[in-house]
Amino acid sequence: MSFTMFGLPNDQGGPRLGITVTRKVGNAVRRNRIKRLFREIFRQNQHQLDAALDLVINAHRGIDTDEFRALESEFLITFRRLARGTRN
């Protein structure tokens, strides 16, 4: 796993995103690039994210070597798992 995703239900009607990237991941340029990647993944797939969740992503060390499509796939799989768990 390149990141950890947490999610809590919200009453805003749709998903919201928060991203944390610590200095352990890299310098400011790398940290900001990772944040931009996650924002773009979220933006491109927002129509598929139908659960009303507040998401927080914590990036792990080594994430800056992952490719966009791999991160996108991992993001969507993790989101679907979270969304299933909140629909009880």
GROMACS .gro file of C-alpha atoms in nm:
model
   88
    1MET     CA    1   0.000   0.000   0.000
    2SER     CA    2   0.125   0.344  -0.093
    3PHE     CA    3  -0.116   0.525   0.133
    4THR     CA    4  -0.375   0.484   0.406
    5MET     CA    5  -0.727   0.613   0.351
    6PHE     CA    6  -0.970   0.695   0.628
    7GLY     CA    7  -1.334   0.779   0.569
    8LEU     CA    8  -1.627   0.901   0.776
    9PRO     CA    9  -1.981   0.963   0.656
   10ASN     CA   10  -2.074   1.326   0.596
   11ASP     CA   11  -2.401   1.500   0.530
   12GLN     CA   12  -2.270   1.717   0.246
   13GLY     CA   13  -2.408   1.485  -0.022
   14GLY     CA   14  -2.078   1.385  -0.179
   15PRO     CA   15  -1.720   1.291  -0.102
   16ARG     CA   16  -1.463   1.543   0.022
   17LEU     CA   17  -1.088   1.495   0.024
   18GLY     CA   18  -0.806   1.577   0.265
   19ILE     CA   19  -0.443   1.482   0.204
   20THR     CA   20  -0.147   1.461   0.441
   21VAL     CA   21   0.210   1.407   0.325
   22THR     CA   22   0.484   1.422   0.587
   23ARG     CA   23   0.843   1.534   0.538
   24LYS     CA   24   0.950   1.171   0.558
   25VAL     CA   25   0.811   1.129   0.205
   26GLY     CA   26   1.040   1.391   0.055
   27ASN     CA   27   1.106   1.758   0.003
   28ALA     CA   28   0.834   2.017  -0.063
   29VAL     CA   29   0.838   1.962  -0.438
   30ARG     CA   30   0.771   1.589  -0.400
   31ARG     CA   31   0.508   1.639  -0.131
   32ASN     CA   32   0.319   1.891  -0.343
   33ARG     CA   33   0.340   1.664  -0.649
   34ILE     CA   34   0.183   1.380  -0.451
   35LYS     CA   35  -0.098   1.609  -0.333
   36ARG     CA   36  -0.161   1.723  -0.692
   37LEU     CA   37  -0.176   1.360  -0.807
   38PHE     CA   38  -0.440   1.271  -0.548
   39ARG     CA   39  -0.644   1.582  -0.623
   40GLU     CA   40  -0.640   1.493  -0.993
   41ILE     CA   41  -0.737   1.131  -0.924
   42PHE     CA   42  -1.023   1.257  -0.706
   43ARG     CA   43  -1.135   1.510  -0.969
   44GLN     CA   44  -1.127   1.263  -1.259
   45ASN     CA   45  -1.320   0.995  -1.070
   46GLN     CA   46  -1.561   1.212  -0.872
   47HIS     CA   47  -1.858   1.090  -1.079
   48GLN     CA   48  -1.783   0.731  -0.966
   49LEU     CA   49  -1.754   0.825  -0.599
   50ASP     CA   50  -2.118   0.823  -0.498
   51ALA     CA   51  -2.079   0.767  -0.121
   52ALA     CA   52  -2.094   1.077   0.098
   53LEU     CA   53  -1.762   1.034   0.280
   54ASP     CA   54  -1.501   1.268   0.418
   55LEU     CA   55  -1.174   1.110   0.305
   56VAL     CA   56  -0.829   1.162   0.452
   57ILE     CA   57  -0.528   1.017   0.274
   58ASN     CA   58  -0.197   0.965   0.452
   59ALA     CA   59   0.084   0.907   0.203
   60HIS     CA   60   0.355   0.653   0.287
   61ARG     CA   61   0.725   0.664   0.210
   62GLY     CA   62   0.808   0.556  -0.143
   63ILE     CA   63   0.480   0.677  -0.293
   64ASP     CA   64   0.665   0.921  -0.519
   65THR     CA   65   0.791   0.626  -0.727
   66ASP     CA   66   0.439   0.498  -0.803
   67GLU     CA   67   0.277   0.576  -1.135
   68PHE     CA   68  -0.048   0.766  -1.176
   69ARG     CA   69  -0.255   0.468  -1.297
   70ALA     CA   70  -0.135   0.248  -1.012
   71LEU     CA   71  -0.227   0.514  -0.756
   72GLU     CA   72  -0.563   0.569  -0.925
   73SER     CA   73  -0.645   0.199  -0.916
   74GLU     CA   74  -0.543   0.169  -0.550
   75PHE     CA   75  -0.745   0.482  -0.465
   76LEU     CA   76  -1.064   0.350  -0.627
   77ILE     CA   77  -1.033   0.004  -0.471
   78THR     CA   78  -0.976   0.153  -0.126
   79PHE     CA   79  -1.263   0.399  -0.166
   80ARG     CA   80  -1.505   0.122  -0.265
   81ARG     CA   81  -1.405  -0.080   0.041
   82LEU     CA   82  -1.467   0.220   0.266
   83ALA     CA   83  -1.800   0.296   0.098
   84ARG     CA   84  -1.918  -0.063   0.144
   85GLY     CA   85  -1.829  -0.052   0.511
   86THR     CA   86  -2.033   0.261   0.580
   87ARG     CA   87  -2.357   0.138   0.420
   88ASN     CA   88  -2.499  -0.062   0.706
   0.00000   0.00000   0.00000
